[in-house]
mmCIF file of C-alpha atoms in Angstrom:
data_model
loop_
_atom_site.group_PDB
_atom_site.id
_atom_site.type_symbol
_atom_site.label_atom_id
_atom_site.label_comp_id
_atom_site.label_asym_id
_atom_site.label_seq_id
_atom_site.Cartn_x
_atom_site.Cartn_y
_atom_site.Cartn_z
ATOM 1 C CA MET T 23 -0.389 0.037 -0.453
ATOM 2 C CA GLN T 24 2.156 3.764 -0.646
ATOM 3 C CA ASN T 25 0.422 6.445 -0.209
ATOM 4 C CA GLU T 26 2.286 8.649 -3.043
ATOM 5 C CA ILE T 27 3.052 7.886 -6.312
ATOM 6 C CA GLU T 28 5.775 10.060 -8.098
ATOM 7 C CA ILE T 29 5.562 10.224 -12.218
ATOM 8 C CA ARG T 30 7.422 11.890 -14.370
ATOM 9 C CA GLN T 31 5.275 12.741 -16.887
ATOM 10 C CA TYR T 32 5.329 16.652 -19.471
ATOM 11 C CA GLY T 33 8.801 16.927 -18.115
ATOM 12 C CA GLN T 34 7.700 18.089 -15.115
ATOM 13 C CA THR T 35 8.124 16.008 -11.997
ATOM 14 C CA PHE T 36 4.645 14.869 -9.367
ATOM 15 C CA ILE T 37 3.773 13.399 -6.619
ATOM 16 C CA LEU T 38 -0.072 12.081 -6.138
ATOM 17 C CA SER T 39 -1.079 11.860 -3.063
ATOM 18 C CA ALA T 40 -3.758 9.695 -1.735
ATOM 19 C CA SER T 41 -4.827 12.944 0.090
ATOM 20 C CA ARG T 42 -6.878 14.436 -3.455
ATOM 21 C CA CYS T 43 -3.631 16.638 -4.345
ATOM 22 C CA LEU T 44 -0.698 16.979 -5.891
ATOM 23 C CA PHE T 45 2.587 18.080 -5.525
ATOM 24 C CA TRP T 46 4.578 19.892 -8.743
ATOM 25 C CA LYS T 47 8.526 19.094 -7.238
ATOM 26 C CA GLU T 48 10.373 20.911 -9.548
ATOM 27 C CA GLN T 49 7.509 24.195 -8.458
ATOM 28 C CA GLN T 50 7.361 23.117 -4.968
ATOM 29 C CA ILE T 51 3.602 23.737 -5.423
ATOM 30 C CA LEU T 52 1.102 22.268 -3.738
ATOM 31 C CA ILE T 53 -2.043 22.178 -6.177
ATOM 32 C CA ILE T 54 -5.295 21.987 -4.641
ATOM 33 C CA SER T 55 -8.774 21.734 -6.084
ATOM 34 C CA ASP T 56 -13.009 22.224 -5.394
ATOM 35 C CA ALA T 57 -11.594 21.821 -1.492
ATOM 36 C CA HIS T 58 -14.944 23.264 -0.768
ATOM 37 C CA PHE T 59 -14.935 23.873 2.592
ATOM 38 C CA SER T 60 -17.181 25.708 4.777
ATOM 39 C CA LYS T 61 -20.019 22.708 2.803
ATOM 40 C CA GLU T 62 -21.138 21.161 5.818
ATOM 41 C CA THR T 63 -21.829 24.611 7.383
ATOM 42 C CA HIS T 64 -24.068 26.255 4.855
ATOM 43 C CA PHE T 65 -26.476 22.525 4.620
ATOM 44 C CA ARG T 66 -26.871 23.364 8.179
ATOM 45 C CA LYS T 67 -28.349 26.808 7.708
ATOM 46 C CA ASN T 68 -30.024 25.431 5.459
ATOM 47 C CA GLY T 69 -31.811 22.906 7.853
ATOM 48 C CA ILE T 70 -29.567 20.279 6.432
ATOM 49 C CA ALA T 71 -28.150 17.259 9.482
ATOM 50 C CA VAL T 72 -24.802 16.245 8.559
ATOM 51 C CA PRO T 73 -21.434 16.021 10.773
ATOM 52 C CA ALA T 74 -19.409 18.660 12.226
ATOM 53 C CA GLY T 75 -15.257 18.949 11.675
ATOM 54 C CA ILE T 76 -15.533 17.895 7.995
ATOM 55 C CA MET T 77 -13.847 21.327 7.188
ATOM 56 C CA GLN T 78 -11.608 21.281 10.287
ATOM 57 C CA GLN T 79 -10.567 18.286 9.200
ATOM 58 C CA ASP T 80 -9.279 18.979 5.677
ATOM 59 C CA LEU T 81 -7.512 22.059 7.502
ATOM 60 C CA LEU T 82 -5.927 19.753 8.990
ATOM 61 C CA GLN T 83 -5.020 17.608 6.573
ATOM 62 C CA ILE T 84 -3.689 19.758 4.123
ATOM 63 C CA SER T 85 -1.003 21.099 7.389
ATOM 64 C CA LEU T 86 -0.251 17.531 6.918
ATOM 65 C CA LEU T 87 0.172 18.148 3.779
ATOM 66 C CA ILE T 88 2.336 21.384 4.308
ATOM 67 C CA LYS T 89 4.596 20.273 7.159
ATOM 68 C CA LYS T 90 5.403 17.424 4.708
ATOM 69 C CA TYR T 91 6.237 19.075 1.166
ATOM 70 C CA ASN T 92 7.903 22.508 2.565
ATOM 71 C CA PRO T 93 5.507 23.729 -0.447
ATOM 72 C CA LYS T 94 6.333 27.840 -2.293
ATOM 73 C CA LYS T 95 2.655 28.158 -2.299
ATOM 74 C CA ILE T 96 -0.354 26.678 -2.981
ATOM 75 C CA ILE T 97 -2.786 27.493 -5.550
ATOM 76 C CA PHE T 98 -6.522 25.664 -5.105
ATOM 77 C CA LEU T 99 -7.982 24.817 -8.976
ATOM 78 C CA GLY T 100 -10.861 26.431 -7.908
ATOM 79 C CA ASP T 101 -14.430 26.132 -5.615
ATOM 80 C CA MET T 102 -11.791 26.675 -2.682
ATOM 81 C CA PHE T 103 -15.313 27.464 0.064
ATOM 82 C CA HIS T 104 -19.176 26.136 -1.074
ATOM 83 C CA SER T 105 -20.857 29.565 -0.659
ATOM 84 C CA GLU T 106 -21.587 32.864 0.733
ATOM 85 C CA ILE T 107 -20.544 34.206 4.576
ATOM 86 C CA ASN T 108 -20.573 31.305 7.528
ATOM 87 C CA GLU T 109 -19.888 30.019 10.792
ATOM 88 C CA GLY T 110 -17.361 27.681 8.590
ATOM 89 C CA LEU T 111 -14.359 30.898 7.615
ATOM 90 C CA ASN T 112 -13.604 31.344 11.220
ATOM 91 C CA ALA T 113 -12.100 27.635 11.413
ATOM 92 C CA PHE T 114 -10.910 28.891 7.945
ATOM 93 C CA MET T 115 -9.370 31.890 9.456
ATOM 94 C CA GLN T 116 -7.872 30.332 12.818
ATOM 95 C CA TRP T 117 -5.837 27.974 10.352
ATOM 96 C CA ARG T 118 -4.566 30.809 8.403
ATOM 97 C CA LYS T 119 -3.182 32.432 11.550
ATOM 98 C CA THR T 120 -1.390 29.243 11.342
ATOM 99 C CA HIS T 121 0.355 29.688 8.081
ATOM 100 C CA PRO T 122 0.235 33.380 7.887
ATOM 101 C CA GLN T 123 3.717 33.937 5.371
ATOM 102 C CA LEU T 124 2.128 30.582 3.287
ATOM 103 C CA HIS T 125 1.963 31.963 -0.246
ATOM 104 C CA LEU T 126 -2.416 31.060 -1.409
ATOM 105 C CA GLN T 127 -3.479 31.284 -5.180
ATOM 106 C CA LEU T 128 -7.325 30.901 -6.119
ATOM 107 C CA ILE T 129 -8.629 30.446 -10.029
ATOM 108 C CA VAL T 130 -12.093 31.676 -9.261
ATOM 109 C CA GLY T 131 -14.228 28.680 -9.292
ATOM 110 C CA ASN T 132 -18.961 28.864 -10.136
ATOM 111 C CA HIS T 133 -18.832 28.737 -6.208
ATOM 112 C CA ASP T 134 -16.104 30.837 -5.377
ATOM 113 C CA ILE T 135 -18.626 33.880 -4.680
ATOM 114 C CA LEU T 136 -17.419 35.301 -1.307
ATOM 115 C CA PRO T 137 -17.236 39.518 -1.420
ATOM 116 C CA LYS T 138 -13.274 40.239 -2.621
ATOM 117 C CA ALA T 139 -12.698 41.605 0.485
ATOM 118 C CA TRP T 140 -13.097 38.779 2.260
ATOM 119 C CA TYR T 141 -10.486 37.238 -0.361
ATOM 120 C CA THR T 142 -8.129 40.031 0.915
ATOM 121 C CA PHE T 143 -8.102 40.360 4.242
ATOM 122 C CA ALA T 144 -7.263 36.109 4.119
ATOM 123 C CA ALA T 145 -4.797 36.822 2.242
ATOM 124 C CA ILE T 146 -5.761 35.130 -0.803
ATOM 125 C CA GLU T 147 -4.707 36.198 -4.486
ATOM 126 C CA CYS T 148 -7.674 35.302 -7.151
ATOM 127 C CA ILE T 149 -6.909 35.221 -10.207
ATOM 128 C CA ASP T 150 -9.780 35.139 -12.618
ATOM 129 C CA GLU T 151 -10.304 32.902 -15.646
ATOM 130 C CA TYR T 152 -5.817 30.719 -16.098
ATOM 131 C CA LEU T 153 -2.326 31.090 -14.664
ATOM 132 C CA VAL T 154 0.604 29.501 -16.614
ATOM 133 C CA ILE T 155 3.318 28.854 -14.654
ATOM 134 C CA GLU T 156 5.966 27.329 -17.372
ATOM 135 C CA ASN T 157 4.281 24.792 -19.820
ATOM 136 C CA LEU T 158 1.442 24.315 -17.629
ATOM 137 C CA ILE T 159 -2.091 26.124 -17.522
ATOM 138 C CA PHE T 160 -4.673 25.987 -14.384
ATOM 139 C CA SER T 161 -7.820 26.413 -14.098
ATOM 140 C CA HIS T 162 -10.690 25.998 -12.875
ATOM 141 C CA ASP T 163 -12.905 24.034 -15.026
ATOM 142 C CA LYS T 164 -11.194 22.556 -19.141
ATOM 143 C CA LEU T 165 -10.015 25.431 -21.215
ATOM 144 C CA HIS T 166 -11.611 25.435 -24.556
ATOM 145 C CA LEU T 167 -8.546 26.497 -26.554
ATOM 146 C CA ILE T 168 -5.732 24.785 -25.357
ATOM 147 C CA PRO T 169 -2.354 26.658 -26.803
ATOM 148 C CA GLU T 170 0.214 24.300 -28.251
ATOM 149 C CA GLU T 171 2.625 22.654 -25.426
ATOM 150 C CA LYS T 172 1.043 23.485 -23.142
ATOM 151 C CA ILE T 173 -0.833 21.408 -20.064
ATOM 152 C CA ASN T 174 -4.222 22.219 -19.077
ATOM 153 C CA PHE T 175 -4.667 21.173 -14.854
ATOM 154 C CA TYR T 176 -8.066 21.364 -13.615
ATOM 155 C CA GLY T 177 -11.048 20.435 -11.488
ATOM 156 C CA HIS T 178 -14.706 21.381 -11.143
ATOM 157 C CA LEU T 179 -15.778 17.484 -11.751
ATOM 158 C CA HIS T 180 -14.666 15.831 -9.432
ATOM 159 C CA PRO T 181 -13.322 12.230 -11.007
ATOM 160 C CA ALA T 182 -14.029 9.239 -10.007
ATOM 161 C CA ILE T 183 -13.178 5.625 -11.661
ATOM 162 C CA ARG T 184 -15.490 2.920 -11.384
ATOM 163 C CA LEU T 185 -13.546 -0.498 -11.633
ATOM 164 C CA TYR T 186 -15.270 -4.248 -11.374
ATOM 165 C CA GLY T 187 -14.783 -7.482 -9.727
ATOM 166 C CA GLY T 188 -15.910 -10.390 -9.150
ATOM 167 C CA ALA T 189 -19.313 -11.452 -8.461
ATOM 168 C CA LYS T 190 -20.710 -8.280 -10.409
ATOM 169 C CA GLN T 191 -19.227 -6.616 -7.335
ATOM 170 C CA SER T 192 -17.962 -2.633 -8.468
ATOM 171 C CA LEU T 193 -16.227 0.088 -6.433
ATOM 172 C CA ARG T 194 -16.552 3.885 -7.405
ATOM 173 C CA LEU T 195 -13.119 5.446 -6.521
ATOM 174 C CA PRO T 196 -11.651 8.986 -6.982
ATOM 175 C CA CYS T 197 -8.822 9.824 -9.108
ATOM 176 C CA PHE T 198 -6.636 11.365 -11.087
ATOM 177 C CA LEU T 199 -5.925 11.503 -14.498
ATOM 178 C CA PHE T 200 -3.905 13.009 -17.369
ATOM 179 C CA GLY T 201 -4.252 12.332 -20.848
ATOM 180 C CA ILE T 202 -2.632 14.165 -23.631
ATOM 181 C CA ASN T 203 -2.515 17.662 -22.804
ATOM 182 C CA GLU T 204 -5.273 17.579 -19.308
ATOM 183 C CA VAL T 205 -5.122 17.021 -16.403
ATOM 184 C CA ILE T 206 -8.113 16.848 -14.211
ATOM 185 C CA LEU T 207 -7.086 16.487 -9.802
ATOM 186 C CA PRO T 208 -9.934 15.014 -8.302
ATOM 187 C CA ALA T 209 -12.035 16.555 -5.169
ATOM 188 C CA PHE T 210 -9.748 17.140 -1.964
ATOM 189 C CA GLY T 211 -12.698 17.595 0.186
ATOM 190 C CA ARG T 212 -14.890 14.619 0.952
ATOM 191 C CA PHE T 213 -17.909 16.561 1.852
ATOM 192 C CA THR T 214 -18.579 16.250 -2.248
ATOM 193 C CA GLY T 215 -19.904 14.247 -4.891
ATOM 194 C CA ALA T 216 -18.374 12.852 -7.882
ATOM 195 C CA LYS T 217 -19.063 11.868 -11.364
ATOM 196 C CA THR T 218 -17.891 9.077 -13.240
ATOM 197 C CA ILE T 219 -15.332 9.811 -15.572
ATOM 198 C CA ARG T 220 -14.999 7.189 -19.117
ATOM 199 C CA PRO T 221 -11.629 7.262 -19.471
ATOM 200 C CA ASP T 222 -9.741 6.228 -23.559
ATOM 201 C CA LYS T 223 -7.112 4.346 -23.778
ATOM 202 C CA SER T 224 -5.006 8.050 -24.576
ATOM 203 C CA THR T 225 -5.871 8.887 -20.492
ATOM 204 C CA ILE T 226 -3.463 7.318 -17.080
ATOM 205 C CA VAL T 227 -5.458 6.877 -14.440
ATOM 206 C CA TYR T 228 -4.451 6.820 -10.931
ATOM 207 C CA ALA T 229 -7.096 5.321 -7.881
ATOM 208 C CA ILE T 230 -7.478 6.859 -4.735
ATOM 209 C CA GLY T 231 -8.880 4.519 -1.625
ATOM 210 C CA ASP T 232 -8.485 4.458 1.447
ATOM 211 C CA ARG T 233 -5.246 6.000 2.139
ATOM 212 C CA GLU T 234 -3.612 4.255 -0.820
ATOM 213 C CA ILE T 235 -3.812 5.450 -4.426
ATOM 214 C CA PHE T 236 -2.740 3.286 -8.324
ATOM 215 C CA ALA T 237 -1.925 3.206 -11.284
ATOM 216 C CA VAL T 238 -5.578 1.463 -12.882
ATOM 217 C CA GLN T 239 -4.871 -0.902 -16.181
#
């Protein structure tokens, strides 16, 4: 059982973590997609009973990843927060105080609707549409026009793959998908849905199980 896989792809080195994120070694950047922080608080505010503490566990996991990889910055590929201002943001601000010097960048997603002033207060740099670093383009959703020799890294879909076993058994797991000129990241937030993807033969899939990650043949 392994909780991370190091791969060489597109001329770069990446560590894929079973924690549903990716570390870019050359640039020392941690990349996280679709965290949906404060979603549980949003649901409870609207009268839907959901377990408490999910966001705190996700923030703790990021702290552990920071300690492990020591990134220069974190790029969030959209949907960092789920909805409007609620009590869940207080937990995030408490976490932010423990990492005051860490550079956070957010590629704004469809759920990122907090006031711009709040992101400024939280020291989060917001970027509309996409961010280009070397040969990689980071966005929330898939870009329709990808410049030649560029690779589009995005999330939004919350991808999962269904694996089949004997006796008609099947299991659906979140996954990374590496295509010819695109990479789709799984949703980091555990309190999210998932979309089953049917990859073509040119796509490399890494499925995420219980604290393990593995290539799907």
